[in-house]
Amino acid sequence: MGQALVSKRPGQKTRQSVLALLLSATALIVSVVSPVALAQTGDIEATLTPKELVRGETTTLTIRSFGQQSGVTIDLDPLREQFDIISSRSSSHLRSVNGQIESWTDYILILFPRELGELEVPSVSVGNQQTPSFAINVGEMPNNGLEPGQEVYLEAVVNKESVYVQEQVLFTIRLYYTIAGIRNPHFTEIDPENAVIQQLGQPHQYERLIDGVRYGVYEKNYVIFPQRSGSLSIPDIVFRGEITDGSSSFVFRQRNVRPVTAFATGYNIDVKERPAAFPADTTWLPASNLIVEETWDGDIDSLEPGDSIQREVTVTANGLDGPALPPFNIGEIDTVNVYPNPGDVDRRIQDGNVVGTRVESYEMVVTEAGQVTVPALEIPWWDTDTDSMQYATLPSTTFRVHATGSPEATDPEELLSQMGRQGNANAIDPLITPRQTEGWILYSLTAVIAAILLGMWWLWRRRLQQLAMLAANPEPPRQPAYQRQIDIEAESEAFNELLTAIKQGDAQQIRIRLIAWGRQYYQDPGLYNLDALSQRLNSETLQREFRKLQASLYASPKATDDLSAKGGEDNAASSANQWLALQEALIALRDSQRSKQQQYNAKYSLPPLYRH
């Protein structure tokens, strides 16, 4: 910053060195802002270099003031009309020649032109004097990419220049540099109108070898979702930062830095309207891929009336954010009560693309034996890769609910009736003469009936053998609850949800929460109904309350209406007392098990290794 004192008379060396150090320290502390305080009593001069620029480059305006300092200002406002002041600094100098001491202060301004063409750097006021104006020419940046010897280079890239409304646009900014490091990087803020923009993760840095030159790369990625058709303007990107040359000032050991800039041209994206071929009554979903899947949390072929099972449907879209995926409803299903849970939306980044997901889950409680059909689900979407209409389809699911306590095998009478229905097309016409009736038909039917009866006899014999084996080798007693390792936090959370359902008085929710708590309490994900839970609890009080709960669940609507009409307020009070009795019995059971757990721990716990 400051220059060392030069003198040919040794007697003045110490005094002038101290003065030079003081001036250097002053130059480091003083920074040029608007207005800039400085002092001068002598002349001023100004220089500008360079005067021929390309877009993205800067020019340096140097104002030199000679003489002493005494509270004069510089007005920088005229410069800000067409230029950005990237940085400003000052340096004071002192020189002695033949006994004559000269001093001056340089004010250095780095200017960034905001426009193209012939521009004028206007005159500025320095105290009561004016600097001259300068003419510069700013041309277009050549599209040659990285050039040999170029310190920094900025590029901006989009994956598409024509998209549909709400389709994703991937926008990437890369800064290439060959210098040791960049400080205080700043880029133009990207905020296009009528669009939603999100940065994909954090900026990341890596290295790339280009034409034998190793470059450091600083990369930022964005995703833009246009919300309106027409033209989407992404502005020009300007980078500003500082680099150091590795040297430092003598006085404060601070590194010398200089500003650096780079420029990249923006884009105009053509945003097309929603195609007329897409159904008007559905949500517009432009994506490169969309799939729908379902999962069940149990075996749907082993359900009985009163059992519950959870169905989960997941929609995954490549190129759409999770909140853009609409909720969907499976509607009503005969002999099934459906309780939807809140939907869950998410977004992740995969191979540089946005992948959105939406998960809808349903708690389904079957109420009657028979066949159940869950309807199919069809979601229309627009394939942006092939520019065509597509459908994501989830086929219907059919399963049979077995009567309580019945084997899973098909009833023989039902099988015969099914065979009869299937064979209606080949039924014997009563008008056919006896000579036209083939005898092998009667023999075949007799053989089929005999095979069915033989199969039934075999199943009966196998059942008897299984019962005999169970009698000879009874199932070992289950381990008491207080000797198992129970997830206390999960069990407590499930129990609190059960108590909430009991307070609300919803019988269906009480049943669901009872089964959910029982799975946590017994650490058994295969527990699906109240009968199994009642056997596990082995409490007459709870078994009685469970029967009351089942009765309230499966009572006919007419009986319920008659009871409500007759009972009135007394019936409501009775229902509340019923749930209160269930709550008290459950709390008493848990308290008893906890007491046994404490006694068990005290009996079998190890003594401390060291005595204090």
Coordinates of C-alpha atoms in Angstrom, one line a residue:
M1 CA 0.0 0.0 0.0
G2 CA 2.4 2.7 1.2
Q3 CA 5.8 3.2 -0.3
A4 CA 9.0 3.1 1.8
L5 CA 10.6 6.4 2.6
V6 CA 13.4 7.4 0.2
S7 CA 16.0 10.0 1.5
K8 CA 19.6 10.8 0.6
R9 CA 20.3 12.5 4.0
P10 CA 20.9 9.9 6.8
G11 CA 20.0 12.4 9.5
Q12 CA 16.3 12.5 8.5
K13 CA 15.9 8.7 8.0
T14 CA 14.3 7.8 11.4
R15 CA 11.9 10.7 11.4
Q16 CA 10.7 10.1 7.9
S17 CA 10.4 6.4 8.4
V18 CA 8.0 6.9 11.3
L19 CA 6.0 9.4 9.2
A20 CA 5.8 6.8 6.4
L21 CA 4.6 4.1 8.8
L22 CA 1.9 6.4 10.2
L23 CA 0.7 7.3 6.7
S24 CA 0.6 3.7 5.7
A25 CA -1.5 2.8 8.7
T26 CA -3.9 5.6 7.9
A27 CA -4.3 4.3 4.4
L28 CA -5.3 0.9 5.6
I29 CA -8.0 2.2 8.0
V30 CA -9.6 4.7 5.6
S31 CA -11.9 3.2 3.0
V32 CA -13.8 5.0 0.3
V33 CA -17.6 5.2 0.8
S34 CA -20.2 7.7 -0.4
P35 CA -19.4 10.4 0.4
V36 CA -15.7 9.7 1.0
A37 CA -14.0 11.9 3.5
L38 CA -10.6 13.1 2.4
A39 CA -8.5 16.2 2.4
Q40 CA -6.5 18.1 -0.1
T41 CA -5.3 21.6 -0.7
G42 CA -3.5 20.9 -4.0
D43 CA -4.5 19.6 -7.5
I44 CA -6.2 16.4 -8.4
E45 CA -5.8 14.1 -11.4
A46 CA -7.8 11.0 -12.6
T47 CA -7.1 8.0 -14.8
L48 CA -9.3 5.2 -16.2
T49 CA -8.1 1.9 -17.5
P50 CA -9.1 -0.1 -19.5
K51 CA -11.5 1.8 -21.8
E52 CA -12.3 -1.1 -24.1
L53 CA -14.2 -3.9 -22.3
V54 CA -16.4 -6.9 -23.0
R55 CA -19.4 -7.6 -21.0
G56 CA -18.5 -8.9 -17.5
E57 CA -15.2 -7.1 -17.3
T58 CA -14.4 -4.1 -15.0
T59 CA -12.6 -0.9 -15.3
T60 CA -10.5 0.9 -12.7
L61 CA -10.9 4.7 -11.9
T62 CA -8.0 6.2 -10.0
I63 CA -8.3 9.7 -8.5
R64 CA -5.1 11.1 -7.1
S65 CA -5.1 14.0 -4.7
F66 CA -1.9 16.0 -3.9
G67 CA -1.2 17.9 -0.8
Q68 CA -2.4 17.9 2.8
Q69 CA -5.7 16.4 4.0
S70 CA -8.4 18.6 5.6
G71 CA -12.0 17.3 5.4
V72 CA -13.0 17.4 1.7
T73 CA -15.5 14.9 0.2
I74 CA -15.9 12.8 -3.0
D75 CA -19.5 12.5 -4.4
L76 CA -19.8 9.0 -6.0
D77 CA -23.5 9.1 -6.8
P78 CA -23.1 10.0 -10.5
L79 CA -21.1 6.8 -11.0
R80 CA -23.9 4.6 -9.7
E81 CA -26.4 5.5 -12.5
Q82 CA -24.7 3.1 -15.0
F83 CA -22.0 1.4 -12.9
D84 CA -21.8 -0.9 -9.9
I85 CA -18.9 0.1 -7.6
I86 CA -17.4 -3.3 -6.9
S87 CA -14.8 -2.1 -4.4
S88 CA -13.0 1.0 -3.2
R89 CA -9.8 1.5 -1.4
S90 CA -7.2 4.3 -0.8
S91 CA -3.5 4.5 -0.3
S92 CA -1.4 7.3 0.9
H93 CA 2.2 8.0 -0.3
L94 CA 5.0 10.1 1.0
R95 CA 8.3 10.9 -0.9
S96 CA 11.3 13.0 -0.2
V97 CA 13.4 14.3 -3.0
N98 CA 16.4 16.6 -2.4
G99 CA 14.9 17.6 0.9
Q100 CA 11.5 18.3 -0.5
I101 CA 8.7 16.1 0.9
E102 CA 5.8 15.3 -1.4
S103 CA 2.6 13.5 -0.4
W104 CA -0.5 12.3 -2.2
T105 CA -3.5 9.9 -1.8
D106 CA -4.8 7.6 -4.4
Y107 CA -8.5 6.6 -4.4
I108 CA -9.1 3.5 -6.5
L109 CA -12.6 2.5 -7.6
I110 CA -13.4 -0.7 -9.4
L111 CA -16.4 -0.1 -11.7
F112 CA -18.7 -2.7 -13.3
P113 CA -20.8 -1.4 -16.3
R114 CA -24.4 -2.6 -16.3
E115 CA -25.1 -1.9 -20.0
L116 CA -23.6 -2.5 -23.4
G117 CA -22.4 0.1 -26.0
E118 CA -20.7 3.5 -25.7
L119 CA -20.8 4.6 -22.1
E120 CA -19.5 7.6 -20.2
V121 CA -17.8 7.6 -16.8
P122 CA -19.2 10.9 -15.5
S123 CA -17.2 13.6 -13.8
V124 CA -17.3 13.5 -10.0
S125 CA -16.8 16.2 -7.4
V126 CA -13.6 16.1 -5.3
G127 CA -14.0 18.9 -2.8
N128 CA -14.4 22.0 -4.9
Q129 CA -12.9 20.4 -8.0
Q130 CA -14.2 18.1 -10.7
T131 CA -12.5 15.1 -12.3
P132 CA -12.7 14.8 -16.1
S133 CA -15.2 12.4 -17.7
F134 CA -14.2 9.3 -19.7
A135 CA -15.7 7.4 -22.7
I136 CA -15.6 3.6 -22.7
N137 CA -16.9 0.9 -25.0
V138 CA -18.5 -2.3 -23.7
G139 CA -19.0 -5.0 -26.3
E140 CA -20.6 -8.4 -26.3
M141 CA -18.7 -11.3 -24.7
P142 CA -17.3 -13.7 -27.3
N143 CA -18.8 -17.2 -27.0
N144 CA -15.5 -19.0 -27.1
G145 CA -15.7 -20.6 -23.7
L146 CA -12.6 -20.9 -21.6
E147 CA -9.6 -19.2 -23.1
P148 CA -5.9 -19.8 -22.3
G149 CA -4.7 -17.8 -19.4
Q150 CA -8.2 -16.8 -18.3
E151 CA -8.4 -16.7 -14.5
V152 CA -12.2 -17.1 -14.0
Y153 CA -15.0 -18.1 -16.3
L154 CA -18.7 -18.3 -15.6
E155 CA -21.3 -20.4 -17.5
A156 CA -25.0 -20.9 -17.0
V157 CA -26.8 -23.9 -18.4
V158 CA -30.5 -25.0 -18.7
N159 CA -31.6 -28.5 -19.6
K160 CA -34.5 -27.2 -21.8
E161 CA -35.4 -24.0 -23.5
S162 CA -39.0 -25.0 -24.1
V163 CA -41.2 -26.6 -21.4
Y164 CA -44.8 -27.0 -20.3
V165 CA -46.3 -24.9 -17.5
Q166 CA -45.3 -26.4 -14.1
E167 CA -42.7 -28.6 -15.8
Q168 CA -39.3 -28.6 -14.1
V169 CA -36.4 -26.5 -15.6
L170 CA -32.9 -27.5 -14.3
F171 CA -30.6 -24.5 -14.1
T172 CA -26.9 -24.8 -13.3
I173 CA -24.2 -22.1 -12.7
R174 CA -20.5 -23.1 -12.9
L175 CA -17.6 -20.9 -12.0
Y176 CA -14.2 -22.1 -13.4
Y177 CA -11.0 -20.7 -11.8
T178 CA -7.3 -21.3 -12.0
I179 CA -6.2 -19.2 -9.1
A180 CA -5.5 -20.5 -5.6
G181 CA -8.7 -19.4 -4.0
I182 CA -11.7 -17.0 -4.1
R183 CA -13.0 -15.1 -1.2
N184 CA -16.5 -13.6 -0.6
P185 CA -18.2 -15.1 -3.7
H186 CA -21.5 -13.4 -4.7
F187 CA -23.8 -14.3 -7.6
T188 CA -26.8 -12.5 -9.1
E189 CA -30.0 -13.4 -7.2
I190 CA -32.3 -15.6 -9.4
D191 CA -35.9 -14.7 -8.8
P192 CA -37.9 -15.0 -12.1
E193 CA -41.5 -13.8 -12.2
N194 CA -44.4 -16.3 -12.2
A195 CA -42.1 -19.2 -11.2
V196 CA -41.2 -21.2 -8.1
I197 CA -37.4 -21.6 -7.8
Q198 CA -35.5 -23.8 -5.3
Q199 CA -31.8 -24.5 -4.9
L200 CA -30.9 -28.2 -5.0
G201 CA -28.8 -28.8 -2.0
Q202 CA -25.6 -26.9 -1.1
P203 CA -23.1 -25.6 -3.7
H204 CA -20.3 -28.1 -4.3
Q205 CA -16.7 -27.8 -5.5
Y206 CA -14.6 -30.1 -7.6
E207 CA -11.8 -30.1 -10.2
R208 CA -11.9 -30.6 -13.9
L209 CA -9.1 -31.0 -16.5
I210 CA -9.8 -29.0 -19.7
D211 CA -7.3 -28.9 -22.5
G212 CA -4.5 -29.9 -20.2
V213 CA -5.3 -27.1 -17.6
R214 CA -6.7 -28.0 -14.2
Y215 CA -9.6 -25.8 -13.1
G216 CA -11.4 -25.6 -9.8
V217 CA -15.2 -25.6 -10.3
Y218 CA -17.8 -24.0 -8.0
E219 CA -21.3 -25.2 -9.0
K220 CA -24.8 -24.3 -7.9
N221 CA -27.9 -26.1 -9.1
Y222 CA -31.5 -24.8 -9.2
V223 CA -34.9 -26.2 -10.2
I224 CA -37.5 -23.8 -11.6
F225 CA -41.2 -24.6 -12.0
P226 CA -42.9 -22.0 -14.3
Q227 CA -46.4 -21.2 -13.1
R228 CA -47.7 -19.4 -16.1
S229 CA -47.4 -19.9 -19.9
G230 CA -45.5 -17.4 -22.0
S231 CA -41.9 -16.4 -21.8
L232 CA -39.8 -17.1 -18.6
S233 CA -36.8 -14.8 -18.3
I234 CA -33.7 -16.0 -16.4
P235 CA -31.5 -12.9 -15.8
D236 CA -27.9 -12.6 -16.7
I237 CA -25.6 -14.0 -14.0
V238 CA -22.8 -11.8 -12.6
F239 CA -20.2 -13.2 -10.3
R240 CA -18.2 -11.0 -7.9
G241 CA -15.4 -12.0 -5.6
E242 CA -11.9 -11.4 -4.4
I243 CA -8.6 -13.2 -5.0
T244 CA -5.3 -12.8 -3.2
D245 CA -1.9 -12.8 -4.8
G246 CA -0.2 -14.4 -1.7
S247 CA 1.6 -11.2 -0.6
S248 CA 0.8 -9.1 2.5
S249 CA 1.4 -5.5 3.7
F250 CA 4.4 -4.9 5.8
V251 CA 2.7 -3.1 8.7
F252 CA -0.3 -5.3 9.6
R253 CA 0.6 -8.5 7.7
Q254 CA -2.7 -8.5 5.9
R255 CA -3.0 -10.2 2.6
N256 CA -3.3 -8.1 -0.5
V257 CA -6.5 -8.9 -2.4
R258 CA -8.1 -7.6 -5.6
P259 CA -11.6 -7.9 -6.9
V260 CA -12.6 -10.2 -9.8
T261 CA -15.8 -10.5 -11.8
A262 CA -17.3 -12.9 -14.4
F263 CA -20.5 -12.8 -16.5
A264 CA -22.8 -15.4 -18.0
T265 CA -25.7 -14.6 -20.4
G266 CA -29.2 -15.5 -19.1
Y267 CA -32.0 -17.3 -20.9
N268 CA -35.6 -16.8 -22.2
I269 CA -37.6 -20.1 -21.7
D270 CA -40.7 -20.7 -23.8
V271 CA -43.4 -22.0 -21.4
K272 CA -46.2 -23.8 -23.3
E273 CA -49.8 -24.2 -22.1
R274 CA -51.4 -27.4 -20.8
P275 CA -52.3 -29.6 -23.8
A276 CA -55.9 -29.7 -24.8
A277 CA -55.7 -33.5 -24.9
F278 CA -55.2 -33.7 -21.2
P279 CA -58.4 -34.3 -19.2
A280 CA -59.8 -31.0 -17.9
D281 CA -61.2 -32.4 -14.6
T282 CA -57.9 -33.8 -13.4
T283 CA -54.7 -32.3 -11.9
W284 CA -52.1 -31.4 -14.5
L285 CA -49.0 -33.6 -13.9
P286 CA -46.1 -33.0 -16.3
A287 CA -43.3 -35.5 -15.5
S288 CA -40.7 -37.8 -17.2
N289 CA -42.0 -40.8 -15.3
L290 CA -44.9 -41.5 -12.8
I291 CA -45.7 -44.8 -11.1
V292 CA -48.2 -45.9 -8.5
E293 CA -47.7 -48.9 -6.1
E294 CA -49.6 -50.5 -3.2
T295 CA -48.5 -52.5 -0.1
W296 CA -50.4 -54.3 2.7
D297 CA -49.2 -54.7 6.3
G298 CA -50.6 -58.2 6.6
D299 CA -52.1 -61.2 4.8
I300 CA -55.3 -60.2 3.0
D301 CA -56.2 -63.8 2.4
S302 CA -56.6 -64.7 6.1
L303 CA -59.0 -62.0 7.3
E304 CA -62.1 -62.6 9.3
P305 CA -65.0 -60.2 10.2
G306 CA -63.8 -57.5 12.6
D307 CA -60.1 -57.8 11.5
S308 CA -58.3 -54.7 10.3
I309 CA -55.5 -54.3 7.7
Q310 CA -53.6 -51.2 6.4
R311 CA -53.2 -50.5 2.8
E312 CA -50.5 -48.0 1.6
V313 CA -50.5 -46.4 -1.9
T314 CA -47.4 -44.6 -3.1
V315 CA -47.2 -42.3 -6.1
T316 CA -43.7 -41.4 -7.3
A317 CA -43.1 -38.7 -10.0
N318 CA -39.8 -37.9 -11.7
G319 CA -39.7 -34.2 -12.4
L320 CA -42.4 -33.1 -9.9
D321 CA -42.3 -31.8 -6.4
G322 CA -44.1 -33.8 -3.7
P323 CA -46.7 -31.1 -2.9
A324 CA -47.7 -31.0 -6.6
L325 CA -49.1 -34.5 -6.4
P326 CA -52.8 -34.5 -5.6
P327 CA -54.5 -36.6 -2.9
F328 CA -56.6 -39.4 -4.2
N329 CA -59.6 -41.2 -2.7
I330 CA -60.4 -44.9 -3.1
G331 CA -64.1 -44.3 -2.4
E332 CA -66.5 -46.6 -0.5
I333 CA -66.0 -50.4 -0.4
D334 CA -68.8 -52.8 0.4
T335 CA -68.5 -54.6 3.8
V336 CA -65.4 -52.6 4.6
N337 CA -65.0 -49.5 6.8
V338 CA -62.2 -47.3 5.4
Y339 CA -60.4 -44.9 7.7
P340 CA -57.9 -42.7 5.7
N341 CA -54.7 -41.4 7.4
P342 CA -53.1 -38.0 6.6
G343 CA -51.1 -38.1 3.4
D344 CA -47.3 -37.8 3.5
V345 CA -45.4 -35.9 0.8
D346 CA -41.7 -35.8 0.2
R347 CA -39.0 -34.8 -2.3
R348 CA -35.5 -36.0 -3.0
I349 CA -32.8 -35.3 -5.5
Q350 CA -31.9 -38.2 -7.8
D351 CA -29.4 -37.9 -10.7
G352 CA -29.9 -34.1 -10.6
N353 CA -33.7 -34.3 -10.9
V354 CA -36.5 -33.7 -8.4
V355 CA -38.4 -36.8 -7.5
G356 CA -41.6 -36.2 -5.6
T357 CA -43.6 -38.8 -3.7
R358 CA -47.0 -38.9 -2.1
V359 CA -48.0 -41.7 0.3
E360 CA -51.7 -42.3 1.2
S361 CA -52.5 -45.0 3.8
Y362 CA -55.9 -46.4 4.8
E363 CA -57.0 -48.5 7.8
M364 CA -59.5 -51.0 6.5
V365 CA -61.8 -52.9 8.8
V366 CA -63.8 -55.8 7.3
T367 CA -67.3 -56.2 8.7
E368 CA -68.7 -59.3 6.9
A369 CA -67.6 -62.6 5.4
G370 CA -67.5 -62.8 1.6
Q371 CA -65.6 -61.4 -1.3
V372 CA -64.1 -57.8 -1.1
T373 CA -63.0 -55.9 -4.2
V374 CA -60.8 -52.8 -3.7
P375 CA -61.4 -50.7 -6.9
A376 CA -58.6 -49.8 -9.3
L377 CA -56.8 -46.5 -9.3
E378 CA -55.9 -44.6 -12.5
I379 CA -53.9 -41.4 -12.6
P380 CA -53.4 -39.5 -15.9
W381 CA -50.1 -37.7 -16.4
W382 CA -48.2 -36.1 -19.3
D383 CA -44.9 -37.6 -20.4
T384 CA -42.5 -34.7 -21.1
D385 CA -39.9 -36.9 -22.7
T386 CA -42.3 -38.3 -25.4
D387 CA -44.8 -35.4 -25.3
S388 CA -47.7 -37.8 -24.9
M389 CA -50.6 -38.7 -22.6
Q390 CA -49.9 -41.6 -20.2
Y391 CA -51.8 -43.3 -17.3
A392 CA -50.4 -44.7 -14.1
T393 CA -52.7 -47.6 -13.2
L394 CA -53.1 -49.6 -10.0
P395 CA -55.3 -52.7 -10.8
S396 CA -58.2 -53.7 -8.5
T397 CA -57.5 -56.1 -5.6
T398 CA -59.9 -58.9 -4.7
F399 CA -59.7 -61.1 -1.6
R400 CA -62.1 -63.2 0.5
V401 CA -63.0 -62.6 4.1
H402 CA -63.6 -66.0 5.9
A403 CA -66.3 -66.6 8.4
T404 CA -65.0 -66.6 12.0
G405 CA -63.5 -69.9 12.9
S406 CA -63.9 -71.5 9.4
P407 CA -61.0 -73.1 7.7
E408 CA -59.5 -71.4 4.7
A409 CA -60.5 -74.3 2.4
T410 CA -63.5 -73.7 0.1
D411 CA -66.8 -75.1 1.3
P412 CA -67.7 -78.2 -0.8
E413 CA -71.3 -77.0 -1.4
E414 CA -70.0 -73.7 -2.6
L415 CA -67.5 -75.4 -4.8
L416 CA -70.2 -77.5 -6.4
S417 CA -72.4 -74.5 -6.9
Q418 CA -69.4 -72.7 -8.6
M419 CA -68.9 -75.8 -10.8
G420 CA -72.6 -75.7 -11.7
R421 CA -72.4 -72.0 -12.6
Q422 CA -69.3 -72.6 -14.7
G423 CA -70.9 -75.6 -16.5
N424 CA -74.2 -73.9 -17.3
A425 CA -73.1 -73.5 -20.9
N426 CA -72.7 -77.3 -21.1
A427 CA -75.9 -78.2 -19.1
I428 CA -78.1 -81.0 -20.5
D429 CA -81.0 -79.7 -22.5
P430 CA -84.2 -81.5 -21.4
L431 CA -85.2 -81.8 -25.1
I432 CA -82.2 -84.0 -25.9
T433 CA -83.1 -87.6 -26.5
P434 CA -81.6 -90.3 -24.2
R435 CA -79.7 -91.6 -27.2
Q436 CA -77.9 -88.2 -27.4
T437 CA -76.9 -88.2 -23.8
E438 CA -73.3 -89.5 -23.4
G439 CA -72.7 -91.9 -20.5
W440 CA -69.2 -90.6 -19.7
I441 CA -70.7 -87.3 -18.5
L442 CA -72.5 -89.1 -15.6
Y443 CA -69.3 -91.1 -14.8
S444 CA -67.2 -87.9 -14.8
L445 CA -69.6 -86.1 -12.5
T446 CA -69.6 -89.1 -10.1
A447 CA -65.8 -89.2 -10.1
V448 CA -65.6 -85.5 -9.3
I449 CA -68.0 -85.9 -6.4
A450 CA -66.1 -88.9 -5.1
A451 CA -62.8 -86.9 -5.3
I452 CA -64.3 -84.0 -3.4
L453 CA -65.6 -86.3 -0.6
L454 CA -62.3 -88.1 -0.5
G455 CA -60.5 -84.8 -0.1
M456 CA -62.9 -83.7 2.7
W457 CA -62.3 -87.0 4.5
W458 CA -58.5 -86.5 4.2
L459 CA -58.7 -83.0 5.6
W460 CA -60.8 -84.3 8.5
R461 CA -58.3 -87.0 9.3
R462 CA -55.4 -84.5 9.1
R463 CA -57.2 -82.2 11.5
L464 CA -57.7 -85.0 14.0
Q465 CA -54.0 -85.8 13.8
Q466 CA -53.0 -82.2 14.4
L467 CA -55.3 -82.0 17.5
A468 CA -53.8 -85.3 18.8
M469 CA -50.3 -83.9 18.4
L470 CA -51.3 -80.7 20.2
A471 CA -52.8 -82.7 23.0
A472 CA -49.6 -84.8 23.3
N473 CA -47.3 -81.8 23.1
P474 CA -49.1 -78.8 24.5
E475 CA -47.9 -75.3 23.6
P476 CA -45.4 -74.0 26.2
P477 CA -46.8 -71.2 28.3
R478 CA -46.2 -67.7 27.0
Q479 CA -43.6 -65.6 28.7
P480 CA -45.1 -63.1 31.2
A481 CA -45.2 -59.5 30.0
Y482 CA -42.8 -58.5 32.9
Q483 CA -40.1 -60.9 31.6
R484 CA -40.1 -59.5 28.0
Q485 CA -38.1 -56.6 26.6
I486 CA -40.8 -54.1 25.7
D487 CA -40.2 -50.9 23.8
I488 CA -41.5 -48.7 26.6
E489 CA -41.6 -45.5 24.5
A490 CA -43.6 -47.1 21.6
E491 CA -45.9 -49.0 24.0
S492 CA -46.6 -45.8 26.0
E493 CA -47.4 -43.8 22.9
A494 CA -49.7 -46.5 21.6
F495 CA -51.5 -46.6 25.0
N496 CA -51.9 -42.8 25.1
E497 CA -53.5 -43.0 21.6
L498 CA -55.9 -45.7 22.9
L499 CA -56.9 -43.6 25.9
T500 CA -57.6 -40.7 23.6
A501 CA -59.8 -42.9 21.4
I502 CA -61.7 -44.1 24.6
K503 CA -62.3 -40.5 25.7
Q504 CA -63.7 -39.7 22.2
G505 CA -66.1 -42.7 22.4
D506 CA -65.6 -43.9 18.8
A507 CA -66.0 -47.7 18.9
Q508 CA -64.2 -48.3 15.6
Q509 CA -61.2 -46.2 16.7
I510 CA -61.1 -47.9 20.1
R511 CA -60.9 -51.3 18.4
I512 CA -58.1 -50.2 16.1
R513 CA -56.1 -48.5 18.9
L514 CA -56.6 -51.6 21.1
I515 CA -55.0 -53.9 18.5
A516 CA -52.2 -51.4 17.8
W517 CA -51.4 -51.2 21.5
G518 CA -51.6 -55.0 21.9
R519 CA -48.9 -55.4 19.1
Q520 CA -46.6 -53.1 21.0
Y521 CA -47.4 -54.6 24.4
Y522 CA -46.8 -58.2 23.3
Q523 CA -44.2 -57.3 20.6
D524 CA -46.2 -59.4 18.1
P525 CA -46.8 -57.8 14.7
G526 CA -49.0 -60.8 13.8
L527 CA -51.8 -59.8 16.3
Y528 CA -54.8 -58.7 14.1
N529 CA -58.1 -59.0 16.0
L530 CA -59.7 -58.6 19.5
D531 CA -60.2 -62.3 20.0
A532 CA -56.4 -63.0 19.9
L533 CA -55.7 -60.0 22.2
S534 CA -58.4 -61.1 24.6
Q535 CA -56.8 -64.5 24.9
R536 CA -53.4 -63.0 25.5
L537 CA -54.6 -60.6 28.2
N538 CA -56.3 -63.5 30.1
S539 CA -58.6 -61.1 32.1
E540 CA -62.3 -61.9 32.6
T541 CA -63.0 -58.2 33.0
L542 CA -61.3 -57.2 29.8
Q543 CA -62.9 -60.1 27.9
R544 CA -66.3 -58.9 29.1
E545 CA -65.5 -55.4 28.0
F546 CA -64.2 -56.6 24.6
R547 CA -67.5 -58.5 24.0
K548 CA -69.4 -55.3 24.8
L549 CA -67.2 -53.4 22.3
Q550 CA -67.8 -56.1 19.6
A551 CA -71.5 -55.9 20.2
S552 CA -71.5 -52.1 19.8
L553 CA -69.5 -52.4 16.6
Y554 CA -71.6 -55.0 14.9
A555 CA -75.1 -54.0 16.2
S556 CA -77.6 -53.5 13.4
P557 CA -78.3 -49.9 12.5
K558 CA -82.0 -50.3 13.3
A559 CA -81.3 -51.6 16.8
T560 CA -78.9 -48.7 17.4
D561 CA -81.4 -46.2 16.2
D562 CA -84.1 -47.7 18.5
L563 CA -81.8 -47.8 21.4
S564 CA -80.9 -44.1 20.9
A565 CA -84.5 -43.1 20.6
K566 CA -85.5 -44.8 23.8
G567 CA -82.5 -44.2 25.9
G568 CA -81.7 -40.6 25.2
E569 CA -79.3 -39.1 27.8
D570 CA -79.4 -42.3 29.9
N571 CA -78.0 -44.2 26.9
A572 CA -75.2 -41.7 26.4
A573 CA -74.2 -41.9 30.1
S574 CA -74.3 -45.7 29.9
S575 CA -72.0 -45.7 26.8
A576 CA -69.6 -43.4 28.6
N577 CA -69.6 -45.7 31.7
Q578 CA -68.9 -48.7 29.4
W579 CA -65.7 -47.0 28.0
L580 CA -64.7 -45.9 31.5
A581 CA -64.8 -49.5 32.7
L582 CA -62.6 -50.5 29.8
Q583 CA -60.1 -47.8 30.5
E584 CA -59.9 -48.6 34.2
A585 CA -59.4 -52.3 33.5
L586 CA -56.6 -51.6 31.0
I587 CA -54.8 -49.2 33.5
A588 CA -55.1 -51.8 36.3
L589 CA -53.6 -54.4 34.0
R590 CA -50.6 -52.3 33.1
D591 CA -50.0 -51.2 36.7
S592 CA -50.1 -54.9 37.8
Q593 CA -47.6 -55.9 35.1
R594 CA -45.2 -53.0 36.0
S595 CA -45.3 -54.1 39.7
K596 CA -44.4 -57.6 38.7
Q597 CA -41.6 -56.2 36.5
Q598 CA -40.1 -54.3 39.4
Q599 CA -40.3 -57.4 41.6
Y600 CA -38.7 -59.5 38.9
N601 CA -35.9 -57.0 38.4
A602 CA -35.2 -56.7 42.2
K603 CA -35.0 -60.5 42.5
Y604 CA -32.7 -61.2 39.6
S605 CA -30.6 -58.0 39.4
L606 CA -26.9 -58.3 40.0
P607 CA -25.2 -56.7 43.0
P608 CA -22.8 -53.8 42.3
L609 CA -19.3 -54.9 41.4
Y610 CA -17.6 -52.5 43.9
R611 CA -18.8 -51.4 47.2
H612 CA -18.4 -47.8 48.2

